[in-house]
Amino acid sequence: MKKIGVLTSGGDSPGMNAAIRAVVRKALYHGVQVSGIYSGYHGLMNNNIETLDVGSVGDIIHRGGTILGTARSETFKTDEGQYQAIENLKANGIEGLVVIGGDGSFKGAEKLSEKGIAAVGVPGTIDNDIPCTDFTIGFDTALNTVIEAIDKIRDTATSHERTFIIEVMGRDAGDLALWSGLADGAETILIPEEDFTIDDVVSRLNRGYDRGKKHSIIVVAEGIGSGMDVGHQITDKTGLECRVTVLGHIQRGGTPTAFDRVLASRLGAYAVEQLLQGQKGIMVGLQQNKEVATNISEALERKHTVDHSLCKLARELSI
Ligand code: F6P
């Protein structure tokens, strides 16, 4: 293999730049050239491709976002779009492709692999919703951003003796809510993977207030619906005044944590190794602190699950 390409796709996540750097430097280390594809699959279809040299990925390991830009493309979901992308890969002499992104991006990599392109997926999303890897690049940073925000809200919750609801991202996955709620000692965590009723939430609140608690933090994953609705329902049942904070896109940016930089460096380099060994149609991930490769179609068929023991622990510790 003489030349590979790298692109970032879907929602950006902190650590994507560290992953791009690792792909470029690892490939160059092995004498393989690298093309950077700008704006994800959209850029690939439009031939928005440039050579990346060793210096082009200097001074980016600590930056959030992605220097390659990213996009979500509907056209690429069509056969026509995919054949256009393949034509451009061939015209540029690109023999292997590293795709850094979430499950939508992996579906694109799967389609390209089915059409004969050696594509490898690197999991980059704040949602931590990709199966076959314990962590995705960006999750740890987003988690720390959420925690910092909740810590601040907690100060006000305590001072004003108020009930606060914090809605966090995660798409259909509850990881960000679960881990931040556990790390912040939230009284209640609502995620799509665990059943709940508003009556349960209210009785937990009342139990706390009965034993003298003056405030409460409820973390809500966006996957269950809106935090505002949860707030209205609690107010209707209790008369309590709730304040709702939707953290939004603040969770996507920012300086990647050391964990995300190391994860991105490991997985980016491992993806290149896999391509050079002739692998295709795979995703790379970290399982029990070891880099692993999984067939991308198998990974996409599996469903990501949260660690239910953490849900139990969070409940036990927030009595
Ligand atoms: O997948 C990352 C993510 O931030 C999700 O948590 C969220 O649901 C979604 O992307 C938001 O997408 P957009 O940036 O397109 O509004």
mmCIF file of C-alpha atoms and ligand atoms in Angstrom:
data_model
loop_
_atom_site.group_PDB
_atom_site.id
_atom_site.type_symbol
_atom_site.label_atom_id
_atom_site.label_comp_id
_atom_site.label_asym_id
_atom_site.label_seq_id
_atom_site.Cartn_x
_atom_site.Cartn_y
_atom_site.Cartn_z
ATOM 1 C CA MET A 1 0.000 0.000 0.000
ATOM 2 C CA LYS A 2 1.540 3.318 -1.116
ATOM 3 C CA LYS A 3 -1.112 5.824 -0.138
ATOM 4 C CA ILE A 4 -3.996 5.958 2.305
ATOM 5 C CA GLY A 5 -6.698 8.534 2.973
ATOM 6 C CA VAL A 6 -8.172 9.810 6.214
ATOM 7 C CA LEU A 7 -11.443 11.582 6.880
ATOM 8 C CA THR A 8 -13.589 12.599 9.833
ATOM 9 C CA SER A 9 -17.344 12.266 9.571
ATOM 10 C CA GLY A 10 -20.513 12.860 11.611
ATOM 11 C CA GLY A 11 -20.449 14.955 14.789
ATOM 12 C CA ASP A 12 -16.996 16.204 15.741
ATOM 13 C CA SER A 13 -15.486 14.962 18.984
ATOM 14 C CA PRO A 14 -12.474 16.062 21.025
ATOM 15 C CA GLY A 15 -9.505 13.860 20.153
ATOM 16 C CA MET A 16 -10.304 13.541 16.444
ATOM 17 C CA ASN A 17 -7.265 15.706 15.688
ATOM 18 C CA ALA A 18 -5.042 13.456 17.791
ATOM 19 C CA ALA A 19 -6.389 10.499 15.792
ATOM 20 C CA ILE A 20 -5.680 12.240 12.454
ATOM 21 C CA ARG A 21 -2.166 12.997 13.658
ATOM 22 C CA ALA A 22 -1.614 9.371 14.638
ATOM 23 C CA VAL A 23 -2.865 8.100 11.266
ATOM 24 C CA VAL A 24 -0.623 10.495 9.347
ATOM 25 C CA ARG A 25 2.492 9.993 11.441
ATOM 26 C CA LYS A 26 2.149 6.205 11.651
ATOM 27 C CA ALA A 27 1.665 5.930 7.886
ATOM 28 C CA LEU A 28 4.608 8.224 7.137
ATOM 29 C CA TYR A 29 6.723 6.251 9.601
ATOM 30 C CA HIS A 30 6.062 3.211 7.386
ATOM 31 C CA GLY A 31 6.770 5.128 4.168
ATOM 32 C CA VAL A 32 3.106 5.388 3.173
ATOM 33 C CA GLN A 33 1.719 8.696 1.879
ATOM 34 C CA VAL A 34 -1.448 10.193 3.319
ATOM 35 C CA SER A 35 -4.231 12.212 1.738
ATOM 36 C CA GLY A 36 -6.523 14.261 3.948
ATOM 37 C CA ILE A 37 -10.135 14.289 2.802
ATOM 38 C CA TYR A 38 -11.972 17.442 3.880
ATOM 39 C CA SER A 39 -15.620 17.585 5.046
ATOM 40 C CA GLY A 40 -16.118 13.843 5.427
ATOM 41 C CA TYR A 41 -17.848 11.791 2.734
ATOM 42 C CA HIS A 42 -19.239 14.999 1.237
ATOM 43 C CA GLY A 43 -15.657 16.131 0.532
ATOM 44 C CA LEU A 44 -14.733 12.699 -0.782
ATOM 45 C CA MET A 45 -17.537 12.843 -3.345
ATOM 46 C CA ASN A 46 -16.433 16.361 -4.319
ATOM 47 C CA ASN A 47 -12.748 15.446 -4.526
ATOM 48 C CA ASN A 48 -11.815 17.817 -1.709
ATOM 49 C CA ILE A 49 -8.531 16.036 -1.057
ATOM 50 C CA GLU A 50 -5.020 17.251 -0.180
ATOM 51 C CA THR A 51 -1.730 15.624 0.749
ATOM 52 C CA LEU A 52 -0.928 15.683 4.454
ATOM 53 C CA ASP A 53 2.741 15.797 5.384
ATOM 54 C CA VAL A 54 4.408 15.422 8.738
ATOM 55 C CA GLY A 55 4.097 19.151 9.507
ATOM 56 C CA SER A 56 0.436 19.430 8.557
ATOM 57 C CA VAL A 57 -0.541 17.567 11.698
ATOM 58 C CA GLY A 58 1.857 19.442 13.990
ATOM 59 C CA ASP A 59 0.384 21.410 16.890
ATOM 60 C CA ILE A 60 -3.047 19.764 16.696
ATOM 61 C CA ILE A 61 -2.893 16.994 19.311
ATOM 62 C CA HIS A 62 -4.355 19.312 21.950
ATOM 63 C CA ARG A 63 -7.065 20.902 19.821
ATOM 64 C CA GLY A 64 -10.740 20.025 19.850
ATOM 65 C CA GLY A 65 -12.810 19.718 16.666
ATOM 66 C CA THR A 66 -11.223 18.346 13.505
ATOM 67 C CA ILE A 67 -8.786 20.082 11.151
ATOM 68 C CA LEU A 68 -10.299 18.085 8.282
ATOM 69 C CA GLY A 69 -13.803 19.367 8.944
ATOM 70 C CA THR A 70 -16.782 17.049 9.080
ATOM 71 C CA ALA A 71 -20.255 16.660 7.638
ATOM 72 C CA ARG A 72 -23.272 14.381 7.596
ATOM 73 C CA SER A 73 -24.033 13.466 3.963
ATOM 74 C CA GLU A 74 -27.330 12.109 2.644
ATOM 75 C CA THR A 75 -25.994 11.749 -0.928
ATOM 76 C CA PHE A 76 -23.262 9.394 0.226
ATOM 77 C CA LYS A 77 -25.944 6.961 1.412
ATOM 78 C CA THR A 78 -26.823 6.321 -2.244
ATOM 79 C CA ASP A 79 -24.945 3.909 -4.561
ATOM 80 C CA GLU A 80 -24.334 6.798 -6.904
ATOM 81 C CA GLY A 81 -22.631 8.817 -4.161
ATOM 82 C CA GLN A 82 -20.526 5.847 -3.107
ATOM 83 C CA TYR A 83 -19.342 5.138 -6.692
ATOM 84 C CA GLN A 84 -18.431 8.815 -7.095
ATOM 85 C CA ALA A 85 -16.378 8.570 -3.882
ATOM 86 C CA ILE A 86 -14.641 5.418 -5.125
ATOM 87 C CA GLU A 87 -13.805 7.051 -8.440
ATOM 88 C CA ASN A 88 -12.130 9.923 -6.561
ATOM 89 C CA LEU A 89 -10.229 7.557 -4.276
ATOM 90 C CA LYS A 90 -8.888 5.719 -7.338
ATOM 91 C CA ALA A 91 -8.071 8.943 -9.213
ATOM 92 C CA ASN A 92 -6.011 10.071 -6.215
ATOM 93 C CA GLY A 93 -4.218 6.716 -5.902
ATOM 94 C CA ILE A 94 -5.711 6.119 -2.429
ATOM 95 C CA GLU A 95 -5.667 2.397 -1.659
ATOM 96 C CA GLY A 96 -6.943 2.382 1.916
ATOM 97 C CA LEU A 97 -9.193 4.666 3.941
ATOM 98 C CA VAL A 98 -9.363 5.491 7.637
ATOM 99 C CA VAL A 99 -12.779 6.805 8.690
ATOM 100 C CA ILE A 100 -12.927 8.523 12.076
ATOM 101 C CA GLY A 101 -16.500 8.940 13.315
ATOM 102 C CA GLY A 102 -19.600 7.347 14.787
ATOM 103 C CA ASP A 103 -21.961 4.630 13.629
ATOM 104 C CA GLY A 104 -23.295 6.618 10.643
ATOM 105 C CA SER A 105 -19.713 7.034 9.440
ATOM 106 C CA PHE A 106 -19.076 3.329 9.990
ATOM 107 C CA LYS A 107 -22.063 2.468 7.798
ATOM 108 C CA GLY A 108 -20.368 4.484 5.048
ATOM 109 C CA ALA A 109 -17.103 2.594 5.607
ATOM 110 C CA GLU A 110 -19.039 -0.685 5.441
ATOM 111 C CA LYS A 111 -20.576 0.306 2.095
ATOM 112 C CA LEU A 112 -17.165 1.240 0.654
ATOM 113 C CA SER A 113 -15.700 -2.061 1.889
ATOM 114 C CA GLU A 114 -18.514 -3.989 0.217
ATOM 115 C CA LYS A 115 -17.575 -2.196 -3.007
ATOM 116 C CA GLY A 116 -13.926 -3.242 -2.700
ATOM 117 C CA ILE A 117 -12.278 -0.359 -0.810
ATOM 118 C CA ALA A 118 -10.102 -1.216 2.189
ATOM 119 C CA ALA A 119 -11.754 0.931 4.854
ATOM 120 C CA VAL A 120 -11.123 0.935 8.595
ATOM 121 C CA GLY A 121 -13.325 2.702 11.150
ATOM 122 C CA VAL A 122 -11.940 4.524 14.201
ATOM 123 C CA PRO A 123 -14.654 5.282 16.796
ATOM 124 C CA GLY A 124 -14.908 9.022 17.387
ATOM 125 C CA THR A 125 -18.036 10.340 19.080
ATOM 126 C CA ILE A 126 -18.910 11.859 22.432
ATOM 127 C CA ASP A 127 -21.842 9.426 22.714
ATOM 128 C CA ASN A 128 -19.786 6.291 23.541
ATOM 129 C CA ASP A 129 -22.428 4.337 21.634
ATOM 130 C CA ILE A 130 -20.256 2.152 19.407
ATOM 131 C CA PRO A 131 -20.220 -1.566 20.205
ATOM 132 C CA CYS A 132 -16.948 -3.534 20.300
ATOM 133 C CA THR A 133 -14.985 -0.791 22.013
ATOM 134 C CA ASP A 134 -15.060 0.124 25.692
ATOM 135 C CA PHE A 135 -14.637 3.807 24.879
ATOM 136 C CA THR A 136 -14.993 6.128 21.904
ATOM 137 C CA ILE A 137 -12.698 9.076 21.267
ATOM 138 C CA GLY A 138 -14.237 12.216 22.771
ATOM 139 C CA PHE A 139 -16.409 10.592 25.414
ATOM 140 C CA ASP A 140 -14.011 11.264 28.288
ATOM 141 C CA THR A 141 -13.609 14.932 27.352
ATOM 142 C CA ALA A 142 -17.352 15.457 26.974
ATOM 143 C CA LEU A 143 -17.860 13.720 30.301
ATOM 144 C CA ASN A 144 -15.451 16.130 31.984
ATOM 145 C CA THR A 145 -17.204 19.089 30.360
ATOM 146 C CA VAL A 146 -20.543 17.865 31.712
ATOM 147 C CA ILE A 147 -19.123 17.330 35.174
ATOM 148 C CA GLU A 148 -17.660 20.820 35.282
ATOM 149 C CA ALA A 149 -21.057 22.243 34.334
ATOM 150 C CA ILE A 150 -22.939 20.163 36.909
ATOM 151 C CA ASP A 151 -20.454 21.127 39.636
ATOM 152 C CA LYS A 152 -21.286 24.769 38.960
ATOM 153 C CA ILE A 153 -25.013 24.120 38.893
ATOM 154 C CA ARG A 154 -24.702 22.220 42.176
ATOM 155 C CA ASP A 155 -23.381 25.385 43.877
ATOM 156 C CA THR A 156 -26.562 27.219 42.881
ATOM 157 C CA ALA A 157 -28.768 24.227 43.671
ATOM 158 C CA THR A 158 -27.363 24.171 47.213
ATOM 159 C CA SER A 159 -27.504 27.927 47.720
ATOM 160 C CA HIS A 160 -31.092 28.241 46.531
ATOM 161 C CA GLU A 161 -32.313 24.846 47.761
ATOM 162 C CA ARG A 162 -33.605 24.011 44.315
ATOM 163 C CA THR A 163 -34.221 20.991 42.135
ATOM 164 C CA PHE A 164 -32.135 21.101 38.976
ATOM 165 C CA ILE A 165 -32.549 19.025 35.847
ATOM 166 C CA ILE A 166 -29.615 18.794 33.478
ATOM 167 C CA GLU A 167 -30.170 17.424 29.990
ATOM 168 C CA VAL A 168 -27.071 15.947 28.397
ATOM 169 C CA MET A 169 -26.308 14.673 24.884
ATOM 170 C CA GLY A 170 -25.726 11.079 23.865
ATOM 171 C CA ARG A 171 -28.277 10.579 21.097
ATOM 172 C CA ASP A 172 -29.953 7.216 21.942
ATOM 173 C CA ALA A 173 -27.262 6.208 24.440
ATOM 174 C CA GLY A 174 -27.255 6.958 28.154
ATOM 175 C CA ASP A 175 -23.501 6.700 28.806
ATOM 176 C CA LEU A 176 -22.808 10.409 29.075
ATOM 177 C CA ALA A 177 -25.729 10.883 31.472
ATOM 178 C CA LEU A 178 -24.919 7.776 33.478
ATOM 179 C CA TRP A 179 -21.206 8.456 33.925
ATOM 180 C CA SER A 180 -21.687 12.178 34.638
ATOM 181 C CA GLY A 181 -24.530 11.466 37.058
ATOM 182 C CA LEU A 182 -22.417 8.902 38.878
ATOM 183 C CA ALA A 183 -19.375 11.180 38.930
ATOM 184 C CA ASP A 184 -21.455 14.073 40.233
ATOM 185 C CA GLY A 185 -23.508 12.207 42.804
ATOM 186 C CA ALA A 186 -26.781 13.049 41.044
ATOM 187 C CA GLU A 187 -29.877 12.032 42.997
ATOM 188 C CA THR A 188 -31.502 10.599 39.867
ATOM 189 C CA ILE A 189 -30.222 9.606 36.425
ATOM 190 C CA LEU A 190 -32.690 8.984 33.606
ATOM 191 C CA ILE A 191 -31.400 7.093 30.569
ATOM 192 C CA PRO A 192 -33.103 5.265 27.691
ATOM 193 C CA GLU A 193 -31.605 1.900 28.633
ATOM 194 C CA GLU A 194 -33.387 1.765 32.026
ATOM 195 C CA ASP A 195 -37.130 1.915 32.611
ATOM 196 C CA PHE A 196 -38.437 4.582 34.974
ATOM 197 C CA THR A 197 -41.640 6.361 35.897
ATOM 198 C CA ILE A 198 -42.057 9.938 37.050
ATOM 199 C CA ASP A 199 -43.626 8.508 40.214
ATOM 200 C CA ASP A 200 -40.295 6.746 40.946
ATOM 201 C CA VAL A 201 -38.443 10.007 40.402
ATOM 202 C CA VAL A 202 -40.843 11.856 42.692
ATOM 203 C CA SER A 203 -40.623 9.268 45.463
ATOM 204 C CA ARG A 204 -36.799 9.445 45.336
ATOM 205 C CA LEU A 205 -37.027 13.233 45.568
ATOM 206 C CA ASN A 206 -39.452 13.048 48.495
ATOM 207 C CA ARG A 207 -37.279 10.514 50.307
ATOM 208 C CA GLY A 208 -34.360 12.923 50.054
ATOM 209 C CA TYR A 209 -36.399 15.909 51.205
ATOM 210 C CA ASP A 210 -37.830 13.868 54.121
ATOM 211 C CA ARG A 211 -34.344 13.251 55.423
ATOM 212 C CA GLY A 212 -33.518 16.946 55.226
ATOM 213 C CA LYS A 213 -32.050 17.320 51.762
ATOM 214 C CA LYS A 214 -32.626 20.783 50.398
ATOM 215 C CA HIS A 215 -31.703 20.340 46.736
ATOM 216 C CA SER A 216 -31.580 17.712 44.035
ATOM 217 C CA ILE A 217 -29.707 17.108 40.793
ATOM 218 C CA ILE A 218 -31.439 15.042 38.131
ATOM 219 C CA VAL A 219 -29.406 14.139 35.032
ATOM 220 C CA VAL A 220 -31.492 13.360 31.963
ATOM 221 C CA ALA A 221 -30.133 11.754 28.795
ATOM 222 C CA GLU A 222 -31.505 13.397 25.646
ATOM 223 C CA GLY A 223 -32.447 9.890 24.484
ATOM 224 C CA ILE A 224 -35.395 9.772 26.909
ATOM 225 C CA GLY A 225 -36.872 13.044 25.659
ATOM 226 C CA SER A 226 -36.651 16.597 26.885
ATOM 227 C CA GLY A 227 -35.428 17.657 30.311
ATOM 228 C CA MET A 228 -38.038 20.398 30.200
ATOM 229 C CA ASP A 229 -40.833 17.794 30.017
ATOM 230 C CA VAL A 230 -39.370 15.952 32.983
ATOM 231 C CA GLY A 231 -39.295 19.267 34.882
ATOM 232 C CA HIS A 232 -42.949 20.026 34.060
ATOM 233 C CA GLN A 233 -44.044 16.559 35.142
ATOM 234 C CA ILE A 234 -42.216 16.845 38.472
ATOM 235 C CA THR A 235 -43.700 20.294 39.097
ATOM 236 C CA ASP A 236 -47.202 18.988 38.285
ATOM 237 C CA LYS A 237 -46.836 16.151 40.781
ATOM 238 C CA THR A 238 -45.035 17.968 43.589
ATOM 239 C CA GLY A 239 -45.457 21.684 43.173
ATOM 240 C CA LEU A 240 -41.657 21.946 43.301
ATOM 241 C CA GLU A 241 -40.101 24.640 41.183
ATOM 242 C CA CYS A 242 -37.543 22.980 38.865
ATOM 243 C CA ARG A 243 -34.797 24.659 36.865
ATOM 244 C CA VAL A 244 -33.766 22.963 33.630
ATOM 245 C CA THR A 245 -30.394 23.337 31.895
ATOM 246 C CA VAL A 246 -29.812 21.900 28.436
ATOM 247 C CA LEU A 247 -26.040 21.667 28.040
ATOM 248 C CA GLY A 248 -26.146 21.335 24.234
ATOM 249 C CA HIS A 249 -23.130 21.708 21.973
ATOM 250 C CA ILE A 250 -20.825 22.909 24.730
ATOM 251 C CA GLN A 251 -20.322 19.152 25.224
ATOM 252 C CA ARG A 252 -18.816 18.603 21.769
ATOM 253 C CA GLY A 253 -15.859 20.978 21.750
ATOM 254 C CA GLY A 254 -12.869 21.744 23.903
ATOM 255 C CA THR A 255 -9.373 20.531 24.614
ATOM 256 C CA PRO A 256 -9.244 16.731 24.638
ATOM 257 C CA THR A 257 -8.333 15.082 27.920
ATOM 258 C CA ALA A 258 -5.144 13.044 28.238
ATOM 259 C CA PHE A 259 -7.267 9.890 28.082
ATOM 260 C CA ASP A 260 -8.818 10.886 24.750
ATOM 261 C CA ARG A 261 -5.474 11.936 23.270
ATOM 262 C CA VAL A 262 -3.888 8.617 24.216
ATOM 263 C CA LEU A 263 -6.909 6.618 23.034
ATOM 264 C CA ALA A 264 -6.908 8.512 19.724
ATOM 265 C CA SER A 265 -3.165 8.005 19.260
ATOM 266 C CA ARG A 266 -3.455 4.285 19.944
ATOM 267 C CA LEU A 267 -6.480 3.668 17.749
ATOM 268 C CA GLY A 268 -5.317 5.901 14.877
ATOM 269 C CA ALA A 269 -1.959 4.110 14.720
ATOM 270 C CA TYR A 270 -3.582 0.694 15.089
ATOM 271 C CA ALA A 271 -5.966 1.433 12.204
ATOM 272 C CA VAL A 272 -2.982 2.130 9.938
ATOM 273 C CA GLU A 273 -1.281 -1.081 11.091
ATOM 274 C CA GLN A 274 -4.410 -3.016 10.215
ATOM 275 C CA LEU A 275 -4.599 -1.476 6.735
ATOM 276 C CA LEU A 276 -0.935 -2.242 6.104
ATOM 277 C CA GLN A 277 -1.550 -5.843 7.138
ATOM 278 C CA GLY A 278 -4.200 -6.089 4.436
ATOM 279 C CA GLN A 279 -7.281 -5.829 6.661
ATOM 280 C CA LYS A 280 -10.463 -4.243 5.295
ATOM 281 C CA GLY A 281 -14.019 -3.716 6.438
ATOM 282 C CA ILE A 282 -13.081 -3.525 10.100
ATOM 283 C CA MET A 283 -13.383 -1.129 13.000
ATOM 284 C CA VAL A 284 -10.748 -0.739 15.664
ATOM 285 C CA GLY A 285 -11.477 -0.313 19.334
ATOM 286 C CA LEU A 286 -10.149 -0.699 22.831
ATOM 287 C CA GLN A 287 -11.290 -3.662 24.920
ATOM 288 C CA GLN A 288 -9.847 -4.221 28.373
ATOM 289 C CA ASN A 289 -7.050 -1.806 27.505
ATOM 290 C CA LYS A 290 -6.006 -3.685 24.362
ATOM 291 C CA GLU A 291 -6.446 -2.552 20.759
ATOM 292 C CA VAL A 292 -8.773 -4.897 18.901
ATOM 293 C CA ALA A 293 -10.179 -5.160 15.384
ATOM 294 C CA THR A 294 -13.761 -6.261 14.683
ATOM 295 C CA ASN A 295 -15.532 -6.853 11.383
ATOM 296 C CA ILE A 296 -17.455 -3.621 10.813
ATOM 297 C CA SER A 297 -20.704 -5.342 9.721
ATOM 298 C CA GLU A 298 -20.653 -7.521 12.842
ATOM 299 C CA ALA A 299 -20.072 -4.441 14.982
ATOM 300 C CA LEU A 300 -22.930 -2.567 13.317
ATOM 301 C CA GLU A 301 -25.298 -5.482 13.915
ATOM 302 C CA ARG A 302 -24.606 -5.410 17.637
ATOM 303 C CA LYS A 303 -26.356 -3.005 19.932
ATOM 304 C CA HIS A 304 -24.379 -0.831 22.301
ATOM 305 C CA THR A 305 -25.425 -1.336 25.912
ATOM 306 C CA VAL A 306 -24.690 0.673 29.008
ATOM 307 C CA ASP A 307 -23.051 -0.968 31.972
ATOM 308 C CA HIS A 308 -26.127 -1.701 34.105
ATOM 309 C CA SER A 309 -23.969 -2.339 37.166
ATOM 310 C CA LEU A 310 -23.101 1.379 37.080
ATOM 311 C CA CYS A 311 -26.824 2.240 37.109
ATOM 312 C CA LYS A 312 -27.274 0.055 40.172
ATOM 313 C CA LEU A 313 -24.244 1.604 41.857
ATOM 314 C CA ALA A 314 -25.486 5.134 41.156
ATOM 315 C CA ARG A 315 -28.865 4.244 42.719
ATOM 316 C CA GLU A 316 -27.241 2.654 45.766
ATOM 317 C CA LEU A 317 -24.973 5.645 46.376
ATOM 318 C CA SER A 318 -27.664 8.283 46.013
ATOM 319 C CA ILE A 319 -30.081 7.018 48.625
HETATM 320 O O1 F6P B 1 -23.441 12.272 17.994
HETATM 321 C C1 F6P B 1 -23.002 13.398 18.676
HETATM 322 C C2 F6P B 1 -24.155 14.310 18.997
HETATM 323 O O2 F6P B 1 -23.641 15.440 19.671
HETATM 324 C C3 F6P B 1 -25.298 13.681 19.795
HETATM 325 O O3 F6P B 1 -24.994 13.565 21.156
HETATM 326 C C4 F6P B 1 -26.423 14.630 19.477
HETATM 327 O O4 F6P B 1 -27.671 13.981 19.608
HETATM 328 C C5 F6P B 1 -26.159 15.021 18.061
HETATM 329 O O5 F6P B 1 -24.783 14.748 17.805
HETATM 330 C C6 F6P B 1 -26.428 16.456 17.724
HETATM 331 O O6 F6P B 1 -26.241 16.612 16.357
HETATM 332 P P1 F6P B 1 -26.075 18.009 15.637
HETATM 333 O O7 F6P B 1 -24.726 18.554 16.003
HETATM 334 O O8 F6P B 1 -26.178 17.675 14.189
HETATM 335 O O9 F6P B 1 -27.158 18.881 16.148
#
